Coordinates of C-alpha atoms and ligand atoms in Angstrom, one line a residue:
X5 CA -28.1 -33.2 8.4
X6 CA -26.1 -31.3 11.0
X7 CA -25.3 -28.2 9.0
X8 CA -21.8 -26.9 8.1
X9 CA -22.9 -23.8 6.7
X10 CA -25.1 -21.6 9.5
X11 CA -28.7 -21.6 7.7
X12 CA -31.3 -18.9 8.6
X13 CA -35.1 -18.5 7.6
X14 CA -35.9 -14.6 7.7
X15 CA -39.5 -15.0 7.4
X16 CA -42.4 -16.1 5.1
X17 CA -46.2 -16.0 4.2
X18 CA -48.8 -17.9 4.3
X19 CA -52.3 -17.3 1.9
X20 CA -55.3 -18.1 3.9
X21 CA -56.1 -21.8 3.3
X22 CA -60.1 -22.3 2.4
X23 CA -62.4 -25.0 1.4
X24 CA -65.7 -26.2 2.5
X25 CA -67.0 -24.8 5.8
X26 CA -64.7 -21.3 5.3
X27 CA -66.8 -18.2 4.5
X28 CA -64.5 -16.9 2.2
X29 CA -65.2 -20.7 -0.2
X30 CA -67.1 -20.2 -3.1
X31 CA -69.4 -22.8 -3.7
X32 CA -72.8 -22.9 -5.2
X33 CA -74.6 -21.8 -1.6
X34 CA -72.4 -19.1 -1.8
X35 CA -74.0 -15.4 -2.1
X36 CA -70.9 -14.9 -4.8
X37 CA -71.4 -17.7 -6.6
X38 CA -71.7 -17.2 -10.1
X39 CA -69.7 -14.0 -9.9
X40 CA -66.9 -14.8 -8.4
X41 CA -64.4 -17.9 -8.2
X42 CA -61.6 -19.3 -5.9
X43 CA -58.2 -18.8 -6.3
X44 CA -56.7 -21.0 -8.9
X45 CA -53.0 -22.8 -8.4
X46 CA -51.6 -19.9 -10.6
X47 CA -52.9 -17.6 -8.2
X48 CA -51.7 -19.4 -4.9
X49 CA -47.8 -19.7 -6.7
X50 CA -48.2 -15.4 -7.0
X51 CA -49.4 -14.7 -4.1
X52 CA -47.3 -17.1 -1.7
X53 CA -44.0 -15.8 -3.8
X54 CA -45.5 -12.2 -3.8
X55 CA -46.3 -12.8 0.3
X56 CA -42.9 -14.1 1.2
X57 CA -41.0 -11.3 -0.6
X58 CA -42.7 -8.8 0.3
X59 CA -42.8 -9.7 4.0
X60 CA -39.1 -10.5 4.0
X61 CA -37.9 -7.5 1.9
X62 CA -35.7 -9.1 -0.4
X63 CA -35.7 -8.2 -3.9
X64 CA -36.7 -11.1 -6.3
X65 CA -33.2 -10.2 -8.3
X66 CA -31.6 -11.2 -5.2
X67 CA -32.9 -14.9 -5.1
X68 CA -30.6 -17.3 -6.6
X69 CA -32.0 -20.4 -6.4
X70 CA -35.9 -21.5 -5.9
X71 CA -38.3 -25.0 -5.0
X72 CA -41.6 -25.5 -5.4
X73 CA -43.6 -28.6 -3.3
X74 CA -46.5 -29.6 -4.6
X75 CA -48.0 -33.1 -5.2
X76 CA -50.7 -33.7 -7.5
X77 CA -51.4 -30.2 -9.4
X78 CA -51.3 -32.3 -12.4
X79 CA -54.8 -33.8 -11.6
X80 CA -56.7 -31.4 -9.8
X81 CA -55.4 -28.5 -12.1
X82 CA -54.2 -29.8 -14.9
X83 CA -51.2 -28.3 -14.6
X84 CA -47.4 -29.8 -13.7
X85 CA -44.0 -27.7 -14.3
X86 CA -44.6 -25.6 -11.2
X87 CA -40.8 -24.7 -11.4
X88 CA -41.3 -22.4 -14.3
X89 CA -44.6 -21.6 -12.8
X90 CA -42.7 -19.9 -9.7
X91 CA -40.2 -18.0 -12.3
X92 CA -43.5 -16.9 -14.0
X93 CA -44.5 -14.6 -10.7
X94 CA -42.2 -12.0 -11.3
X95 CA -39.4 -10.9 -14.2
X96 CA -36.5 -11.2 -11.6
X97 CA -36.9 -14.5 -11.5
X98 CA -36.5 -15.4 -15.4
X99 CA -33.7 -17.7 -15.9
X100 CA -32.8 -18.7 -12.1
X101 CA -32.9 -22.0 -11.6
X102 CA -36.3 -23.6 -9.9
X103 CA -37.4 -26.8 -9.3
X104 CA -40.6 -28.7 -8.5
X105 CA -40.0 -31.2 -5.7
X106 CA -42.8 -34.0 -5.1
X107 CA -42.9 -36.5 -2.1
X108 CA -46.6 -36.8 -1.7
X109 CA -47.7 -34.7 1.5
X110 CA -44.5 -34.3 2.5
X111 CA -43.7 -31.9 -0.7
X112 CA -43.2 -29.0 1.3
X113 CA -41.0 -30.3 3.6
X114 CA -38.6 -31.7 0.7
X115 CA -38.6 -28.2 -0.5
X116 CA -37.4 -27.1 2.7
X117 CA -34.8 -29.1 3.5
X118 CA -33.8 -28.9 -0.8
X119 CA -32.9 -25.6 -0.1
X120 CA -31.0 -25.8 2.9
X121 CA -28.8 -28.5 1.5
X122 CA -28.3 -25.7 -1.2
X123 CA -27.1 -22.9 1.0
X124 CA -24.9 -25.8 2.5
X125 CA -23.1 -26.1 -0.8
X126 CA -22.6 -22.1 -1.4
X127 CA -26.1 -21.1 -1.8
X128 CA -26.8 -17.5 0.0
X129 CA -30.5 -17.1 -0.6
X130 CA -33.5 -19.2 -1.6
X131 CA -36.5 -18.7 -1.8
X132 CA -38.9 -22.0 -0.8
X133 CA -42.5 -22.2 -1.8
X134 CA -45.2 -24.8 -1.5
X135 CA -49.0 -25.0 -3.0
X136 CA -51.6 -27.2 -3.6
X137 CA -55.3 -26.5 -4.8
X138 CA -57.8 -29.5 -4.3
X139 CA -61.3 -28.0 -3.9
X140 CA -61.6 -28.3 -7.9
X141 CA -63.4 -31.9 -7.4
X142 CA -65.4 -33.7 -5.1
X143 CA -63.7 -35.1 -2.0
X144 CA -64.5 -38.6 -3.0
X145 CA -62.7 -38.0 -6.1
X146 CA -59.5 -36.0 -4.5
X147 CA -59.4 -39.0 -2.4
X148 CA -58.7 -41.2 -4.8
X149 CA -56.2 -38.6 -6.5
X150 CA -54.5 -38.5 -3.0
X151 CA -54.2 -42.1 -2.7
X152 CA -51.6 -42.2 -5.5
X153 CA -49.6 -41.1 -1.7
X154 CA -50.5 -45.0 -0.8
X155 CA -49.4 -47.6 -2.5
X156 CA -51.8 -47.7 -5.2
X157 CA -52.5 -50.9 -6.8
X158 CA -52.7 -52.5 -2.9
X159 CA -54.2 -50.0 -1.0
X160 CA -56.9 -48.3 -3.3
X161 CA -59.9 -50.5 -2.9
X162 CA -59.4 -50.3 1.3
X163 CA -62.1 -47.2 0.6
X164 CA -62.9 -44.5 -1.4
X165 CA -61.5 -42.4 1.3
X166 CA -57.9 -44.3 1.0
X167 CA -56.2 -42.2 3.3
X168 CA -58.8 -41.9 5.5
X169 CA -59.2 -45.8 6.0
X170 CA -55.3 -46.1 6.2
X171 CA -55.4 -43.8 9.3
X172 CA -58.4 -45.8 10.9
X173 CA -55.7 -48.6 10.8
X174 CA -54.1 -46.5 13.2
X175 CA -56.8 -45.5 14.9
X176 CA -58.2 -48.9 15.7
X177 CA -55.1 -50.5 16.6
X178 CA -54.5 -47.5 19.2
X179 CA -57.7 -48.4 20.8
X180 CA -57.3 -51.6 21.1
X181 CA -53.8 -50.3 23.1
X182 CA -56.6 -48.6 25.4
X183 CA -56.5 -45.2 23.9
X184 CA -60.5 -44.0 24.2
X185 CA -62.3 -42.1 21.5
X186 CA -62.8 -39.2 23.5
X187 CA -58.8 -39.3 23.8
X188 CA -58.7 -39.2 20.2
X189 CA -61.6 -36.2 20.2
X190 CA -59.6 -34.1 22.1
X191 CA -56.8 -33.9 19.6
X192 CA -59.8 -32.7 17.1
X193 CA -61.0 -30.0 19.3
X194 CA -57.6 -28.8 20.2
X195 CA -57.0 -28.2 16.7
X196 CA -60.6 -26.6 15.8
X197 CA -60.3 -24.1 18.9
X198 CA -56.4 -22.8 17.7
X199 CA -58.1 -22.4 14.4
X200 CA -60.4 -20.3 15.7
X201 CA -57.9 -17.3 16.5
X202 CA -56.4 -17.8 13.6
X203 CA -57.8 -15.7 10.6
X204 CA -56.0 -17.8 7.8
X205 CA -57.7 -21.0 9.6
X206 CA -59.8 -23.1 7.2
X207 CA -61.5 -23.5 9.9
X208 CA -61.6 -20.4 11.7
X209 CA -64.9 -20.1 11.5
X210 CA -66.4 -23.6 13.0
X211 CA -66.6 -24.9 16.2
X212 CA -65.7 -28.2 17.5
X213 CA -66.6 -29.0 21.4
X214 CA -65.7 -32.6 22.8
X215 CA -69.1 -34.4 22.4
X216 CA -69.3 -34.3 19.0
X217 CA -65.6 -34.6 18.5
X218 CA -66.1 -38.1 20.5
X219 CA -68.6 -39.9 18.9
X220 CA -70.1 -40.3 15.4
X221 CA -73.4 -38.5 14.9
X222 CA -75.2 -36.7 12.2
X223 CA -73.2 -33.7 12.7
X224 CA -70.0 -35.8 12.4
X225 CA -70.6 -38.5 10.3
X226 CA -68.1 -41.6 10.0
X227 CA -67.8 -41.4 6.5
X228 CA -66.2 -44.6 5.6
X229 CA -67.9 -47.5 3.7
X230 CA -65.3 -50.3 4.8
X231 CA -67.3 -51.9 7.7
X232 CA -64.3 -52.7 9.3
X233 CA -62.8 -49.3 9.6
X234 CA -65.6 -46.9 9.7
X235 CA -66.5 -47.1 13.3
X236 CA -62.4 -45.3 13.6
X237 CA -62.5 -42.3 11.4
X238 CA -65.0 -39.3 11.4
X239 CA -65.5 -36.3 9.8
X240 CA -64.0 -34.3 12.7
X241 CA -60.7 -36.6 12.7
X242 CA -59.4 -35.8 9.5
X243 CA -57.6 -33.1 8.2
X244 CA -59.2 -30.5 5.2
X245 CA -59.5 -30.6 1.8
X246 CA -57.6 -27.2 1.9
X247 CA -56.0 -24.6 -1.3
X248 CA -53.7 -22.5 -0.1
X249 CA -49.6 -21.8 -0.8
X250 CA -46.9 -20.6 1.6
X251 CA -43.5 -19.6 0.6
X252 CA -40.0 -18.2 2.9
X253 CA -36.9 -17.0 2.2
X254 CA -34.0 -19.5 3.8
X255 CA -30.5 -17.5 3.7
X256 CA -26.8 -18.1 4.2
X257 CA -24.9 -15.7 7.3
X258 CA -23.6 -14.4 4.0
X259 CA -26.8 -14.0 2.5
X260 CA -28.6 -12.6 6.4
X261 CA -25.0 -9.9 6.2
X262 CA -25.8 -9.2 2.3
X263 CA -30.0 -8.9 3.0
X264 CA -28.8 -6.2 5.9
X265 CA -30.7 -8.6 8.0
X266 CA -29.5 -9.9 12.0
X267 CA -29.7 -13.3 13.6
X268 CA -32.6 -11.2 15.9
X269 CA -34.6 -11.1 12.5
X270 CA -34.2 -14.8 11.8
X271 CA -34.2 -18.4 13.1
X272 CA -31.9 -20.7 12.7
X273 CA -32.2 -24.1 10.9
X274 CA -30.2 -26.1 13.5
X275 CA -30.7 -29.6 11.7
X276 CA -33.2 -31.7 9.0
X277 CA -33.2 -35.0 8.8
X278 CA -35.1 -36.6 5.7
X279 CA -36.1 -39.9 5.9
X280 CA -37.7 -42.4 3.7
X281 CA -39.5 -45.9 3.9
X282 CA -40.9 -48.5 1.9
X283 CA -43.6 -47.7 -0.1
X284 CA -44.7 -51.5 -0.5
X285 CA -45.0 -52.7 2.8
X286 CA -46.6 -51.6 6.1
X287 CA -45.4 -52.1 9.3
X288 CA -47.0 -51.4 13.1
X289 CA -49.7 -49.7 13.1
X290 CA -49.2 -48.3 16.4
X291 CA -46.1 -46.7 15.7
X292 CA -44.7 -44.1 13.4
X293 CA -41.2 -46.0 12.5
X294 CA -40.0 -43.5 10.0
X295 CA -41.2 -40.5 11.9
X296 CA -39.5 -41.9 14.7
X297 CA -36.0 -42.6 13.0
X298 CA -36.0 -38.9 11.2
X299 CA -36.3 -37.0 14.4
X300 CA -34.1 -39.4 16.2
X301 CA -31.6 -38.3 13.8
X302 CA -32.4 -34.6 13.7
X303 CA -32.1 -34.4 17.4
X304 CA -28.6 -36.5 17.3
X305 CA -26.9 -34.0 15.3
X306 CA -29.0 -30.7 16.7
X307 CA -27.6 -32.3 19.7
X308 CA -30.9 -31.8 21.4
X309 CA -33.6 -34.1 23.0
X310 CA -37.2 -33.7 22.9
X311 CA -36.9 -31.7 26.4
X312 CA -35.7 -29.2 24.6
X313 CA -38.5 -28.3 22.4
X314 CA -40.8 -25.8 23.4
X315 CA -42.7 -26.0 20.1
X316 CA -43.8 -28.4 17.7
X317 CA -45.5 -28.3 14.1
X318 CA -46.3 -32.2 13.5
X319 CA -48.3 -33.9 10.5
X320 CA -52.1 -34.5 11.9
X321 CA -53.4 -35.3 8.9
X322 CA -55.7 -37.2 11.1
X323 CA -56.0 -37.0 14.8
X324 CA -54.6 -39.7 15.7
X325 CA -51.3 -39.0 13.7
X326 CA -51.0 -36.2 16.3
X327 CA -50.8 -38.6 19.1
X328 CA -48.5 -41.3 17.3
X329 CA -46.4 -38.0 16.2
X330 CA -46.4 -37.6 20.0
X331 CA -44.9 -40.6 20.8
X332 CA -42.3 -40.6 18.0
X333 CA -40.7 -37.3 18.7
X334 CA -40.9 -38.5 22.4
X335 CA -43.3 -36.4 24.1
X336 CA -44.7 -38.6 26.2
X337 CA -43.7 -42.2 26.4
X338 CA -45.3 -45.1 24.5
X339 CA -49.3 -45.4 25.4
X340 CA -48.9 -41.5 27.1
X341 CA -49.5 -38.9 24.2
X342 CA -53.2 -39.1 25.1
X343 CA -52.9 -38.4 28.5
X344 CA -50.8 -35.1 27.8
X345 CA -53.6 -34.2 25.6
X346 CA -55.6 -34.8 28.5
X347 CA -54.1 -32.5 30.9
X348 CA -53.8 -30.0 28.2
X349 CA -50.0 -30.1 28.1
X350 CA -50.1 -29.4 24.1
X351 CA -52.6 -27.2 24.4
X352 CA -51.6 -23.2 23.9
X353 CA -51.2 -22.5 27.6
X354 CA -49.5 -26.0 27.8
X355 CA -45.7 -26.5 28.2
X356 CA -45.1 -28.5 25.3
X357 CA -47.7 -27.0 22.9
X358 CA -48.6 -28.6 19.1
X359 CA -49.9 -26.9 16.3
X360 CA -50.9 -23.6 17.6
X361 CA -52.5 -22.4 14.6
X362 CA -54.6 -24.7 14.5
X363 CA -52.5 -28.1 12.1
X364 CA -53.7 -29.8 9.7
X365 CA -57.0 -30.5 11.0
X366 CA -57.6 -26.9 11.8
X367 CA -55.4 -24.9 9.4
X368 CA -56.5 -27.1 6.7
X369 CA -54.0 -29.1 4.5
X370 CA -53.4 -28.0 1.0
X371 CA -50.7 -30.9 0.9
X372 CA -47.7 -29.3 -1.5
X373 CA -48.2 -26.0 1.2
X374 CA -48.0 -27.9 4.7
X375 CA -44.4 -28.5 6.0
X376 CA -43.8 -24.7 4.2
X377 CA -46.6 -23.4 6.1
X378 CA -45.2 -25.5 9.3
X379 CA -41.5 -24.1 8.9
X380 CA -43.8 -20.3 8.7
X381 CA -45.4 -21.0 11.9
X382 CA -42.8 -21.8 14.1
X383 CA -40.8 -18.4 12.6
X384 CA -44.2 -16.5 13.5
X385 CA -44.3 -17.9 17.4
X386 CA -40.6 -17.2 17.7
X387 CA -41.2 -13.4 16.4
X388 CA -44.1 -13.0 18.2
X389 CA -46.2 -12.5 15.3
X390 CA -49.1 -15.3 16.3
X391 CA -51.7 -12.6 17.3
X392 CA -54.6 -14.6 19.1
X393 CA -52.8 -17.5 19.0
X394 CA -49.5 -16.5 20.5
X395 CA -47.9 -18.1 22.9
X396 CA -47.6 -16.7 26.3
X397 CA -43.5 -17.3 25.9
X398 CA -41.9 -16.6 23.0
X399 CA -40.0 -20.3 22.0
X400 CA -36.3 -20.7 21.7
X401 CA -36.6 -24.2 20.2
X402 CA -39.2 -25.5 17.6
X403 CA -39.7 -28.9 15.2
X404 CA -41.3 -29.4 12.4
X405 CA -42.1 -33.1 11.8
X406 CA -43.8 -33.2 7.6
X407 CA -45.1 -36.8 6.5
X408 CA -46.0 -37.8 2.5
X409 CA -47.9 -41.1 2.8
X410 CA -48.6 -43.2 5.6
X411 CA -45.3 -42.4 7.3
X412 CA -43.5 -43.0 4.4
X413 CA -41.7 -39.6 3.3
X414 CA -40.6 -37.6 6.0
X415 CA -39.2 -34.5 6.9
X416 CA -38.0 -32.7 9.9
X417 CA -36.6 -29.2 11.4
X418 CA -35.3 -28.2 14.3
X419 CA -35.2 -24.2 14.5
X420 CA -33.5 -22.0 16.8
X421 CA -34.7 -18.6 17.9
X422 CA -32.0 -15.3 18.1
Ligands
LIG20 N1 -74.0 -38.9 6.8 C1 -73.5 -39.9 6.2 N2 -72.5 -39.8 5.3 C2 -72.0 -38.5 5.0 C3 -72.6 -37.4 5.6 C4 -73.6 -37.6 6.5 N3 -74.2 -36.6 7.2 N4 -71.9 -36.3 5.1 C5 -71.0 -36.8 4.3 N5 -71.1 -38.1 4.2 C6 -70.3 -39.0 3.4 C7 -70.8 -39.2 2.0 O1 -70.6 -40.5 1.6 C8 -70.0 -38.2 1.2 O2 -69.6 -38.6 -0.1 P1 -70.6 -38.3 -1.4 O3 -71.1 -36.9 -1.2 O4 -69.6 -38.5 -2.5 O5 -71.6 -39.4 -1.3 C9 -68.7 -38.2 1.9 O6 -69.0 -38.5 3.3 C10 -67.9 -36.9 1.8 O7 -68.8 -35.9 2.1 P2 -68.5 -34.4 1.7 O8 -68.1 -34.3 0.3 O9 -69.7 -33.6 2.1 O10 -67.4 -34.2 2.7 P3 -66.6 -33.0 3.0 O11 -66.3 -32.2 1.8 O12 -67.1 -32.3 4.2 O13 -65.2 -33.7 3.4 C11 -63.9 -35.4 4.3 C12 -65.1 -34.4 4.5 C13 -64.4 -36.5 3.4 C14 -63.6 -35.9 5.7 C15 -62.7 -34.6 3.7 O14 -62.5 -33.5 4.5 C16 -61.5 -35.5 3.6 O15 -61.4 -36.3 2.7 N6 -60.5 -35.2 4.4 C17 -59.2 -36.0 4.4 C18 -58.3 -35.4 3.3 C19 -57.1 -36.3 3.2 O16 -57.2 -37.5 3.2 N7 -55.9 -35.6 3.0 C20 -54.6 -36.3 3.0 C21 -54.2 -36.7 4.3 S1 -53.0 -38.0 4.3 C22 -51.5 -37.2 4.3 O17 -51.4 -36.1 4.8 C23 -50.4 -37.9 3.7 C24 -50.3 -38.0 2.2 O18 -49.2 -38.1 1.7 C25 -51.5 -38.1 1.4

């Protein structure tokens, strides 16, 4: 969507995403266990509304329309209707019209690019909000919850760990293409070493150094009980079992003049490009086809190439998604994403650096929250507001590439920095 109507995000927040392995997790090893407990769903919903608000300045009363992503709160909370859930954070928001918006992992993202169509048709200020809380089961069990993203009544009995195992696909194919599993380690520890200057991190506080990353061992298990596919998928591949919300504010010029807010506070939403495919069939496993066709057509009508990007958010939901993400957004050609990993080219210092705080693998993943969170980050870098993590040059141009399935829902943003 190349957009008629200039489109600004003035700024956001992000809760800390936890689980397993982050101090702040209660669980029962947990000096506070028993007396205190995690954040629940409800919680995340206030305090990613109550964040974004706050840290944007605009007054609930002046948010006209709102969307929610989040994918599966009806199993792992009991609880669906988020839309009224998001009215429920503050009494400005009672009667404005807000909507949950679902597209598996890619729930966030949909949210996103809901409310910029909005502001296309006469919209001057949403607000955008995406949560999901998954720690209240086992992992076994949330990954059979999350495989309702797969095409259940095919692809659930591939593993327990259905995602998992669909990614190994991936990950197998790509090494029969040559890619190495230390290639694929890399990506992991990459990810655990932005998270450790970020203090919202899942994994801020754990450590991830190549060896391990590279080869199964007690520390790292490969987790998966298909024979096949367990040698391609350990612990330190995939992305976390994460709760956490993030929510922005996405505004009109109207809505930036009304808000007595600049371009210099805001970035621009230059294009978002939504694409879909066909939840019954796969296709290569080597290649992210509908990743591929949504940025093509993002950077068509930004008018843009992948040169022009000097920062990316993409969907690792598993390590090597980062590297097929590479390849479909074009950095680096066909069989090459690993070797810019190699030379460090995404890394912070790098010159075309991915998922600075950390992704999906070191952020964590609370899946309604992640292409919210990713729209966030990119805002952050471009307003210099990274901390440890910042880059040494503040970005002009960022993408956001947000995928529900396996690379069947996706969404992507180019933004523009003032
Ligand atoms: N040795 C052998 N096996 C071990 C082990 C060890 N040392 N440690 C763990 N395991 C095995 C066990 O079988 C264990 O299961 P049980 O306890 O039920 O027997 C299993 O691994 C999981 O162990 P934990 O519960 O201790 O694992 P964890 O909580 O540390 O989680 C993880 C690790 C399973 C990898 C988990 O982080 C995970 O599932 N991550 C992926 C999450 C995911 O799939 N998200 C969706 C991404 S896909 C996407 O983004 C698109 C979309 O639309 C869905």
């Amino acid at each position: 969507m190349s957009l008629a109507r200039r489109t600004f995000v003035i700024g956001g927040h992000i809760t800390p995403f936890i689980g397993k392995k982050h101090p702040d997790f209660i669980w029962k090893g947990h000096p506070d266990y028993g007396t205190v407990t995690n954040p629940t769903l409800e919680d995340y919903i206030q305090r990613a509304v109550d964040g974004a608000l706050s840290a944007t300045g605009v007054p609930a009363s002046a948010i006209e329309k709102a969307w929610v992503g989040n994918f599966v709160g009806e199993l792992f909370s009991n609880q669906g209707h988020l839309g009224a859930a998001v009215v429920g954070t503050h009494p400005d928001l009672l009667y404005k019209p807000v909507m949950r918006v679902e597209g598996a992992c890619a729930s966030g993202g949909l949210a996103f690019a809901s409310a910029v169509e909005s502001i296309q048709a006469g919209t001057n200020v949403a607000l955008v909000a995406g949560v999901e809380v998954q720690t209240t089961q086992s992992a076994r069990t949330g990954g059979d919850y999350l495989a309702r993203a797969s095409h259940y009544a095919r692809q659930r009995s591939i593993d327990d760990f259905t995602f998992p195992a669909l990614f190994a696909r991936r990950a197998k194919a790509v090494q029969e293409l040559g890619v190495t599993e230390e290639d694929i380690g890399r990506v992991s520890v990459k990810a655990y070493a932005n998270a450790n200057r970020n203090p919202l991190a899942h994994m801020k506080a754990v450590s991830m150094d190549l060896q391990t990353a590279s080869a199964a061992g007690d520390t790292n298990p490969a987790f998966l009980s298909n024979e096949e596919l367990a040698p391609y998928m350990k612990v330190s591949d995939c992305s976390q079992v994460s709760d956490g919300g993030a929510a922005l504010v996405v505004v009109s010029e109207e809505g930036l003049r009304a808000l007595g807010k600049t371009p210099s506070d805001a970035v621009e939403v230059v294009s978002v490009s939504h694409a879909t495919g066909n939840l019954w069939e796969d296709t290569d496993p080597t290649r992210l086809l509908v990743t591929a066709h949504a940025v093509g057509k993002l950077f068509a009508d930004a008018g843009i190439t992948a040169d022009d990007v000097d920062v990316a958010e993409v969907h690792d939901c598993f390590t090597v998604t980062e590297l097929l993400m590479m390849e479909a957004i074009g950095w680096g050609q066909r069989g090459q994403a690993a070797a810019w990993v190699r030379e460090g080219r995404t890394d912070i210092g790098g010159d075309k650096p991915i998922n600075t705080g950390g992704g999906l693998v070191g952020f964590g993943h609370p899946v309604g929250a992640t292409g919210v969170k990713q729209i966030v980050e990119i805002w952050r870098q471009m307003k210099g507001r990274c901390g440890d993590y910042q880059l040494p040059e503040v970005p002009a141009v960022g993408l956001t590439v947000n995928m529900g399935g396996d690379d069947k829902t996706v969404v992507a943003s180019v933004l523009r920095n003032h």
